Amino acid sequence: MTPRAYAPSSMPSLRRLLLTSWLALTACAHWAHAKESGPKISMTKIAHLPAGLFYFDDSDVILLQERLTGNVLRSSDAGENWIPVSGIPEGKARSIWQHPYDNQRAYVLSAGHEHWYTKDRGQSWDIFETAASPSPWREPLIFNAGDVDRIIFQAEACKSFFECEEVAMYSDDGFRTNPKVLRSGSRGCTFARSNDLFTTGETDLDLNRIICIVRGTYSPWPKDTRIVYSDNFFADEVEPELTPGRTVKGIINMANVKKFIVIAAKAQGTDEMALYVTDDTKTWHQAEFAGNKVEEDAYTVLESTNYSIQVDVMNTKPSSAMGILYTSNSNGTYFTKNIEHTNRNRFGLVDFEKVQGIQGIVLVNTVANWEYVEANDYRAKEVGSKISFDDGRTFQDLRTTSGDALHLHSVTNLHNAGRIFTSPAPGIVMGVGNTGGYLKEYDKGNLYVSDDAGVTWWKGRDDAHKYEFGDQGSVLVAVYDEGATNKIIYSIDHGHEWTSADLGEKVTAHILTTTADSTSLKFLLIGSKETDDGMDHFVFSINFEDLHERKCGDGDFEQWHAKVGDDGQPGCLMGHKQSYRRRKATADCFIDEEFKDPQPQFEPCDCADPDFECDFNFVRDKDHNCIPAGALIVPEGECQDPEDTFMGSSGYRLIPGNDCERGSGPQKDDLVQRPCKDSMKPPASGNIENTITYFDAHRFREFHYLERTETSSGEDETIIMRTDTKEIYITHDHGKAWTEMSMKAHADDKGDAEITGIYRHEFFNDVVFFTTNTTTVYYSMNRGEKIHRFEAPQPPTTRHLPALHFHSEKKDWLLWIGAKDCEGSGADCHAVAYYSTDRGDSWSVLLRYVGKCQFIHEQARGRSTSKEDRERRERLIYCEQYQGEDLKNPLQLVASDDFFQEQDVPFTNIVDFATMSEFIIVAARDTEKQSLKAAASIDGHTFADARFPPDFEAPEHQQAYTVLDSSTHSVFLHVTVSSERDAEYGALIKSNSNGTSYVLSIDGVNRNSEGFVDFEKMAGLEGVALANVIDNLREVDDSRAKQLKTMITHNDGAEWSYLPPPAANADGEPYACSGPAEECSLHLHGYTERDDTRDTYSSPSAVGMMIGTGNVGPYLTSKDEADTFLSRDDGISWSCVKKGNYLWEYGDQGSIIVLVVASIPTTSVEYSLDQGRTWATYEFSDGAKFVVDRITTVPTDNSRNFLLWGKNRDEATKIATVNLDFRGITDVQCKLDESDPEAGDYYLWEPQHPAYEDKCIFGHVAQYHRKKPEANCYNGRKIESLHSIARNCSCTRQDFECDYNFVRQTDGSCGLVPGRTPQNHSEICETDSSVVQWYEPTGYRRVPLSTCSGGHELEYLEDKAHPCPGHEEEFEEKHGVSGAGLFFAIVIPLAAAAGVGYWVWRNWDGKFGRIRLGEQGGSVFDAGSPWIQYPVMAVAVVVAVLAAVPDVMGRLYRTLRARFGGYSSVGTGVGRYTTRSSFARDRGAYASVENDEGELLGEDSDEEV
């Protein structure tokens, strides 16, 4: 909607009425009538008339700027009460401006360099500064219709009173930071898309292109001014050819007109002008006016249609200004004459107005005595009024009901704000004028009304009145406009009868207005009266809400047709006749639907040719017939032979949305016979294809794959991406074609709110949410195809925490963390948690003064015994809350399973909590030890303290810890031993199956100052992990550089060994080093050095394969010396595939591997189709070299499309994506028969432990599908990697690890730590009354994943078994039965039974990574989870509790921002956390906790949120 507003520049006649004085704000109310007899009128006395006034669209909020004083007032109740806005010094405001594309925003400009903006309709204001003052010559603010944050500030910089230069500045963040210089020497700039109807046809250009008139290259004279455009804020610029092969000088003006841009140019030596028109900024045409000239300062571009431009060209001298009205063709180049002798004034205003909301009706005033006026300067014009019902093609006189000609005052004689005759009220038109031969003076006019869109008129009241429309035309309000008055008049029957209401003061009316949509029952009148002391000024609020006792019902409406055909009957468009359901003039009711625009009604028409368009894959030919544009879709089972035919599309379809009624007989879209030979899919080309797309930005801010699951329909590969310039793009074809996303939830939604966060639903791939810096949240339930919106209860939290949290099973259940009391100083700014169970349609308060909140249902699944219990558990929510709702107090953990009707407080002084797989881990402060303690839960209700190995109970050892992977029924923790800068390392410890008892896995594991650890689990395969350890710990403690070695475990951390080196490098040359593994092994760069956190070694869809970069030698060297290595057997053996440091990605479930050199300009990629055995080169660029930062594909690595992210080395201001499409290589899908898996294109691969030949890992032999390297086919839809568990194995040493208080000895056995006693296993009897027996400790405990049985049992010895109290008889009865099996079933209920490998595979949700404690994790054992495809293996939860390094949290946040800023979901809360996996693959993440502050880091953002 167009805001109803006025400003000095657009209202010169009104501006002369505005008086000056000091603001003195007093308020009093005068009740003119009781509600039974008239409107409620309240009056506010002000000291000055306004210089600016507007309503915020769709609200009762009004801003008023007082003239001269520079004060700005605000009313939130439609003018009943007024207060000065806060934050803007008195006397500073020069002008106020409403944002045309964001009804929350407005701007107050001063005459100097400090200005203010609001994003909440004036409730609060922020300051911004400019290096120059607003331009006095042109509109100072130009807005971008596609990005509300993009604003051009047109200014004038003066060195002295006589030395000034115009300069354009810009903001791309809504003035959150001060605007930067756009272009000096400008003479006016505009965004290409400053009108929301305009488009360049390209999303990035729509957002980025700016056009400026600038001074000549070497000349300041007007004859040399040029038009230039830029797509990168004038880092470079282009001067377009306005005529074929030529640029044009002497540009003097520019205008955005609906879907066109018009430029006017004038050459030296003439006053004739040329108009150039474009509808895409790429192709320009000179406008033709049928041989007529257009002269300087002699044309006015009028309110045009969506499909043509209307221009009034003055063809007389300014002293006798008249013109000719022209209308263009559809591309704006050829203009035809509509009517001559239009009335103009010397300011270029033309008496022309379209009837709002009804297409084709135009009112104009023409000069009857034009010849006399032309011949005699300044002679009186005899002006008459005309109306057209066909967009100006033909005109007729206005007529009253008695047949008299009527003439109305129009734009050249403004007497009120806003439009002259009409509003959105359907068909209701008013004006001031007279009957007779011509238009008389204004004060001799009367008020006339029409309720049939101007066809007939009647006199409503004598004398001239200001007038306004309300309640969709149900209420018409007028006020005497020929002098002072103490009343208003109103009509509730379309202006037939009028009633007066007393104002309480006799005033001269200056403005009568209401909301822009004329749906309100509230009006605003501004008037003044003369007193002995000068002038008093008043604002009257006029409220009709209580005039009627009832709201209109169906019987109170009539059907009014908005359009008629040539025969006078309603015409058809889109298969229907359009009309409005309008309140009857005599109805004693109000519509009372505030801010809801009148909606048209439709009557169906019979289908005709115009109701059909070309069907899918058809285009129009030169004869306007629809012909095929490519191969047609063949129904399944048809076209077995190319010579066959099939019934296919006729080429036509009913236009979507067309609701015409079909008659009997043949239809235009009936199926027809089609030849198969024209429709069969062509064979694969055998080639790789690529598509390069450039973006005007410096880096990619983030991107998110919305990948379809195996059971989803469709084939799109959707990515949503945001650049650092705030544009949001979407592609449905993996980056071949990007389009800017339109946040348009419905027809009236501008969809232009600033997006500050993208939240990909963690559990439902099709769903994505877009948060803004307001309460508006957009979302899509269908992968960006359709946008919806809801209003959150508060703006998103300003803390670095996700604002949205999701439920693992309830798609519509949301948690919202909002910022409360954060306006102004924000002294009590805090977070409030809300919940919704209907996807944001309604919200309820959950808890106040919170840190973070999240659903715990995923972690608490699988333990419910009843419906009530399940319902209770699915409502389980944890929140961090400040004790006593005081931000100075510690955080406590609060839990509730009834949305906090009741609550429990498990911990009163916590640092943070994290969820990972089936574990919930809480970090709490231990005030006695001045350290941290950890507790764990597997059901969300019962917690147990975590017991660390004895060497780590001293406070100094608990400086920091990182919670790592828990995908194998146990938690890996990295406990920091040294946190000195560049000397950080620690011990890796591993928990038992309930996360409470920890043993040492490996010592000296490398970490960095940000808390990240060189540890990574292998995706898709149980128990394999890699870690980098420091070989020279003592030297590092003495400030020497670290020497890292890579180690691997094949039994979940129970044993570690070095990586075996390959025999030769990529060139076949043997490596120089030799000797034992301690002196010569392979070392890989780990997580702490990884630029792209998605570059995990492995992929769950490429089971057993790993890729990494590093070197062969005694220890790890720099990346400059790194080569690229690959393993196909879960790290048992390695080969060097490429010399140099490469980025890698798996595709088509590992059948394609793509490598691209890292950080070095290149034109090619390397790829392998046989698991890295052979390699080929593909050139994706003919010459331009690209620096590739990332290579990605869909999270499951199941696509044959890849995307390179980077930039052209020669295009510093552009970034680019390069799509690599491998689908052309083959169109043959691999064949798999599960009953005979090796008969087709696959073979079965069995992983094994390098030290054993029996292939038993975790007590079983697993078999996985792998495509045969020589098979020339593609995998296609996801194939479950695990074929079967071939057999279970007998237990061996590898199935056990050292128990609590025991450590591994040099001979591999487990020995008791000196000075310690074994754990008391009898405690299990007290904690679980169902347990029958317990065993004395042996020093060993079973690896939780192991399914072995029999053999060499180390954990439970028969002679060490004892009955639990009360279970003696059961113990005796069961004695002799396999004690190990019994204990396995009872004492460790969470350990997997036989077949656990298969079970894990079936339920694995792939969270391999570190959670930054303070954000949520997910369950590995989530039945039906699709997450096995997510390969990110290691590093997910960082709990950095850093007593020794108090500034590490700041460093962590800064490092995250710098490191992940280009792609990270941190700060946007898209994934649950910030991990390598939250970018693309998985739901794990990093979370950090600082011991000093307890600050929760969950966001990496350069945004203000």
XYZ file of N, CA and C in Angstrom, residues 105-232:
384
model
N 9.678 0.666 9.691
C 10.854 1.526 9.661
C 10.511 2.952 9.246
N 11.238 3.873 9.832
C 11.144 5.276 9.456
C 12.480 5.944 9.756
N 12.649 7.137 9.217
C 13.922 7.828 9.316
C 13.663 9.300 9.611
N 14.468 9.821 10.491
C 14.430 11.250 10.803
C 15.781 11.826 10.403
N 15.750 12.765 9.489
C 16.979 13.386 9.007
C 17.104 14.783 9.571
N 18.310 15.100 9.958
C 18.614 16.457 10.411
C 19.218 17.237 9.256
N 19.546 18.479 9.518
C 20.232 19.279 8.511
C 21.735 19.050 8.548
N 22.187 18.282 9.537
C 23.622 18.049 9.684
C 24.016 16.634 9.343
N 24.831 16.029 10.207
C 25.406 14.727 9.913
C 24.871 13.615 10.802
N 24.069 13.931 11.801
C 23.487 12.922 12.670
C 22.014 12.745 12.338
N 21.621 11.492 12.176
C 20.250 11.178 11.801
C 19.802 9.957 12.601
N 18.529 9.606 12.474
C 17.977 8.551 13.317
C 17.075 7.633 12.497
N 16.979 6.390 12.947
C 16.086 5.441 12.295
C 15.413 4.580 13.354
N 14.259 4.082 12.993
C 13.519 3.173 13.864
C 13.166 1.928 13.080
N 13.131 0.816 13.760
C 12.696 -0.440 13.164
C 11.494 -1.008 13.900
N 10.897 -0.202 14.755
C 9.750 -0.682 15.516
C 8.661 0.382 15.581
N 8.460 1.055 14.444
C 7.403 2.062 14.321
C 7.565 3.192 15.328
N 8.800 3.535 15.585
C 9.065 4.722 16.385
C 9.120 4.508 17.871
N 9.030 3.265 18.309
C 9.147 3.037 19.749
C 10.555 3.328 20.235
N 11.524 2.988 19.420
C 12.912 3.265 19.764
C 13.631 3.760 18.521
N 14.713 4.493 18.754
C 15.448 5.097 17.651
C 16.933 4.884 17.835
N 17.603 4.621 16.732
C 19.044 4.496 16.720
C 19.621 5.602 15.852
N 20.840 5.949 16.161
C 21.489 7.052 15.463
C 22.419 6.514 14.383
N 22.532 7.234 13.282
C 23.581 6.964 12.313
C 24.148 8.300 11.857
N 25.359 8.249 11.412
C 26.043 9.470 11.011
C 26.440 9.387 9.548
N 26.377 10.542 8.891
C 26.791 10.631 7.499
C 27.895 11.663 7.369
N 28.726 11.470 6.377
C 29.847 12.376 6.170
C 29.426 13.668 5.499
N 28.178 13.745 5.071
C 27.668 14.955 4.421
C 26.205 15.120 4.799
N 25.682 16.304 4.520
C 24.302 16.625 4.883
C 23.337 16.166 3.793
N 22.073 15.961 4.155
C 21.097 15.555 3.142
C 21.023 16.564 2.001
N 20.823 16.049 0.811
C 20.763 16.915 -0.366
C 19.526 17.807 -0.315
N 19.695 19.095 -0.582
C 18.525 19.972 -0.674
C 17.892 19.951 -2.054
N 18.520 19.228 -2.986
C 18.090 19.287 -4.380
C 17.271 18.095 -4.814
N 17.346 17.023 -4.089
C 16.632 15.826 -4.510
C 16.265 15.001 -3.280
N 15.418 14.040 -3.502
C 14.967 13.195 -2.389
C 16.179 12.548 -1.728
N 16.340 12.701 -0.427
C 17.582 12.236 0.190
C 17.682 10.723 0.354
N 16.557 10.024 0.456
C 16.594 8.587 0.702
C 15.943 7.842 -0.458
N 16.676 6.874 -0.996
C 16.170 6.006 -2.053
C 16.258 4.574 -1.535
N 15.172 3.840 -1.670
C 15.076 2.519 -1.051
C 15.105 1.419 -2.099
N 15.598 0.283 -1.687
C 15.647 -0.900 -2.533
C 14.435 -1.765 -2.237
N 13.664 -2.042 -3.274
C 12.445 -2.821 -3.072
C 12.722 -4.273 -2.738
N 13.938 -4.740 -2.994
C 14.257 -6.130 -2.740
C 14.992 -6.377 -1.455
N 15.509 -5.332 -0.837
C 16.267 -5.490 0.403
C 16.047 -4.224 1.215
N 15.299 -4.336 2.278
C 14.938 -3.153 3.055
C 16.140 -2.491 3.697
N 17.244 -3.192 3.795
C 18.437 -2.628 4.407
C 19.250 -1.781 3.434
N 18.962 -1.891 2.174
C 19.748 -1.160 1.178
C 19.105 0.192 0.908
N 19.842 1.211 1.219
C 19.308 2.570 1.121
C 20.398 3.472 0.556
N 20.013 4.300 -0.386
C 20.910 5.329 -0.901
C 20.619 6.623 -0.163
N 21.663 7.253 0.302
C 21.556 8.540 0.986
C 22.172 9.591 0.068
N 21.334 10.464 -0.444
C 21.798 11.495 -1.374
C 22.111 12.750 -0.571
N 23.336 13.198 -0.716
C 23.846 14.227 0.189
C 24.567 15.314 -0.593
N 24.928 16.320 0.170
C 25.730 17.419 -0.379
C 26.845 17.722 0.608
N 28.053 17.655 0.118
C 29.225 17.926 0.943
C 29.776 19.297 0.581
N 29.888 20.146 1.573
C 30.321 21.515 1.332
C 31.615 21.810 2.078
N 32.607 22.262 1.346
C 33.833 22.731 1.969
C 33.658 24.162 2.467
N 32.826 24.891 1.778
C 32.486 26.259 2.168
C 31.093 26.546 1.637
N 30.588 27.741 1.920
C 29.242 28.098 1.468
C 29.149 28.059 -0.052
N 30.267 28.321 -0.723
C 30.256 28.407 -2.173
C 30.803 27.157 -2.849
N 31.340 26.251 -2.078
C 31.997 25.080 -2.663
C 31.348 23.814 -2.134
N 30.372 23.314 -2.887
C 29.632 22.111 -2.496
C 29.617 21.110 -3.642
N 29.531 19.863 -3.277
C 29.455 18.806 -4.275
C 28.449 17.772 -3.810
N 27.617 17.338 -4.743
C 26.676 16.271 -4.421
C 27.417 14.938 -4.350
N 26.999 14.128 -3.417
C 27.601 12.820 -3.239
C 26.509 11.843 -2.825
N 26.588 10.647 -3.369
C 25.650 9.584 -2.975
C 26.362 8.627 -2.031
N 25.679 8.266 -0.973
C 26.187 7.285 -0.021
C 25.224 6.104 0.008
N 25.644 5.042 0.646
C 24.763 3.876 0.704
C 24.951 3.148 2.026
N 23.889 2.472 2.380
C 23.932 1.534 3.506
C 23.384 0.213 3.015
N 24.041 -0.853 3.378
C 23.522 -2.180 3.063
C 23.099 -2.929 4.311
N 23.040 -2.213 5.427
C 22.605 -2.852 6.669
C 21.576 -1.998 7.405
N 20.820 -1.210 6.661
C 19.766 -0.416 7.292
C 20.282 0.628 8.241
N 21.490 1.140 8.003
C 22.136 2.180 8.809
C 22.563 1.689 10.179
N 22.674 0.365 10.326
C 23.258 -0.110 11.575
C 24.703 0.363 11.691
N 25.366 0.428 10.551
C 26.661 1.095 10.499
C 26.504 2.321 9.622
N 27.387 3.264 9.789
C 27.265 4.510 9.050
C 27.417 4.264 7.556
N 26.661 4.997 6.751
C 26.732 4.772 5.305
C 28.101 5.114 4.739
N 28.414 4.412 3.659
C 29.691 4.609 2.977
C 29.461 5.367 1.682
N 30.513 5.962 1.178
C 30.400 6.722 -0.061
C 30.108 5.769 -1.206
N 29.083 6.096 -1.976
C 28.717 5.309 -3.146
C 29.348 5.903 -4.404
N 29.057 7.181 -4.645
C 29.580 7.828 -5.846
C 29.618 9.330 -5.618
N 30.786 9.896 -5.746
C 30.896 11.349 -5.681
C 30.553 11.929 -7.051
N 30.216 13.213 -7.068
C 29.861 13.845 -8.333
C 28.552 13.362 -8.902
N 27.675 12.847 -8.052
C 26.394 12.322 -8.526
C 25.390 13.450 -8.714
N 24.440 13.186 -9.559
C 23.326 14.108 -9.779
C 22.002 13.387 -9.574
N 22.031 12.392 -8.751
C 20.856 11.583 -8.480
C 21.123 10.123 -8.762
N 20.812 9.279 -7.803
C 21.023 7.827 -7.933
C 19.743 7.090 -7.562
N 19.616 5.908 -8.093
C 18.482 5.062 -7.745
C 18.883 3.612 -7.855
N 18.250 2.786 -7.048
C 18.368 1.353 -7.261
C 17.580 0.997 -8.515
N 18.092 0.060 -9.260
C 17.322 -0.404 -10.413
C 15.947 -0.863 -9.953
N 15.932 -1.515 -8.826
C 14.655 -2.010 -8.305
C 14.229 -1.177 -7.099
N 14.057 0.086 -7.326
C 13.497 0.896 -6.257
C 11.975 0.843 -6.291
N 11.439 0.240 -7.326
C 10.012 -0.038 -7.399
C 9.837 -1.545 -7.392
N 8.916 -2.032 -6.590
C 8.809 -3.481 -6.429
C 8.236 -4.184 -7.650
N 7.765 -3.425 -8.631
C 7.288 -4.044 -9.860
C 8.391 -4.218 -10.890
N 9.513 -3.559 -10.660
C 10.596 -3.597 -11.638
C 11.472 -4.823 -11.413
N 11.962 -5.372 -12.505
C 12.938 -6.449 -12.391
C 13.887 -6.406 -13.567
N 15.125 -6.734 -13.308
C 16.106 -6.853 -14.374
C 16.038 -8.214 -15.029
N 15.335 -9.125 -14.416
C 15.310 -10.494 -14.888
C 16.354 -11.363 -14.232
N 17.213 -10.745 -13.413
C 18.245 -11.496 -12.709
C 18.213 -11.087 -11.244
N 18.196 -12.072 -10.387
C 18.031 -11.801 -8.967
C 19.136 -10.922 -8.411
N 20.383 -11.231 -8.758
C 21.479 -10.465 -8.191
C 21.469 -9.035 -8.693
N 21.096 -8.848 -9.956
C 21.034 -7.484 -10.479
C 19.870 -6.716 -9.854
N 18.760 -7.385 -9.648
C 17.642 -6.725 -8.972
C 18.084 -6.139 -7.651
N 18.924 -6.874 -6.958
C 19.334 -6.441 -5.631
C 20.479 -5.451 -5.675
N 21.376 -5.619 -6.615
C 22.643 -4.895 -6.552
C 22.756 -3.707 -7.495
N 22.027 -3.726 -8.575
C 22.279 -2.690 -9.580
C 21.812 -1.321 -9.114
N 22.696 -0.382 -9.239
C 22.415 1.013 -8.898
C 22.745 1.866 -10.115
N 21.867 2.785 -10.434
C 22.046 3.671 -11.577
C 22.184 5.097 -11.062
N 23.168 5.811 -11.574
C 23.413 7.189 -11.145
C 23.601 8.106 -12.344
N 23.109 9.290 -12.204
C 23.513 10.376 -13.097
C 24.741 11.019 -12.468
N 25.804 11.126 -13.227
C 27.056 11.652 -12.686
C 27.585 12.731 -13.623
N 28.445 13.542 -13.081
C 29.051 14.589 -13.905
C 29.944 13.957 -14.972
N 30.269 14.743 -15.961
C 31.113 14.251 -17.030
C 32.472 13.821 -16.511
N 33.110 12.967 -17.285
C 34.391 12.424 -16.859
C 35.390 13.540 -16.575
N 35.411 14.516 -17.446
C 36.361 15.611 -17.269
C 35.671 16.966 -17.274
N 34.352 16.963 -17.094
C 33.624 18.227 -17.222
C 32.538 18.320 -16.167
N 32.364 19.494 -15.561
C 31.292 19.674 -14.582
C 29.997 20.176 -15.217
N 29.986 20.397 -16.542
C 28.842 21.046 -17.173
C 27.715 20.047 -17.434
N 26.467 20.518 -17.384
C 25.314 19.625 -17.568
C 25.323 18.894 -18.901
N 25.891 19.479 -19.931
C 25.882 18.831 -21.239
C 26.686 17.538 -21.251
N 27.550 17.366 -20.261
C 28.425 16.196 -20.223
C 28.031 15.168 -19.168
N 26.956 15.427 -18.465
C 26.550 14.448 -17.453
C 26.210 13.112 -18.109
N 26.464 12.047 -17.366
C 26.339 10.703 -17.920
C 25.439 9.849 -17.038
N 25.012 8.737 -17.594
C 24.326 7.724 -16.802
C 25.271 6.534 -16.665
N 25.446 6.067 -15.451
C 26.308 4.909 -15.207
C 25.588 3.980 -14.248
N 25.964 2.731 -14.298
C 25.424 1.790 -13.328
C 26.548 0.937 -12.776
N 26.279 0.371 -11.614
C 27.239 -0.500 -10.959
C 26.489 -1.595 -10.236
N 27.110 -2.740 -10.176
C 26.542 -3.877 -9.448
C 27.325 -4.197 -8.189
N 28.284 -3.331 -7.843
C 29.116 -3.590 -6.664
C 29.424 -2.301 -5.927
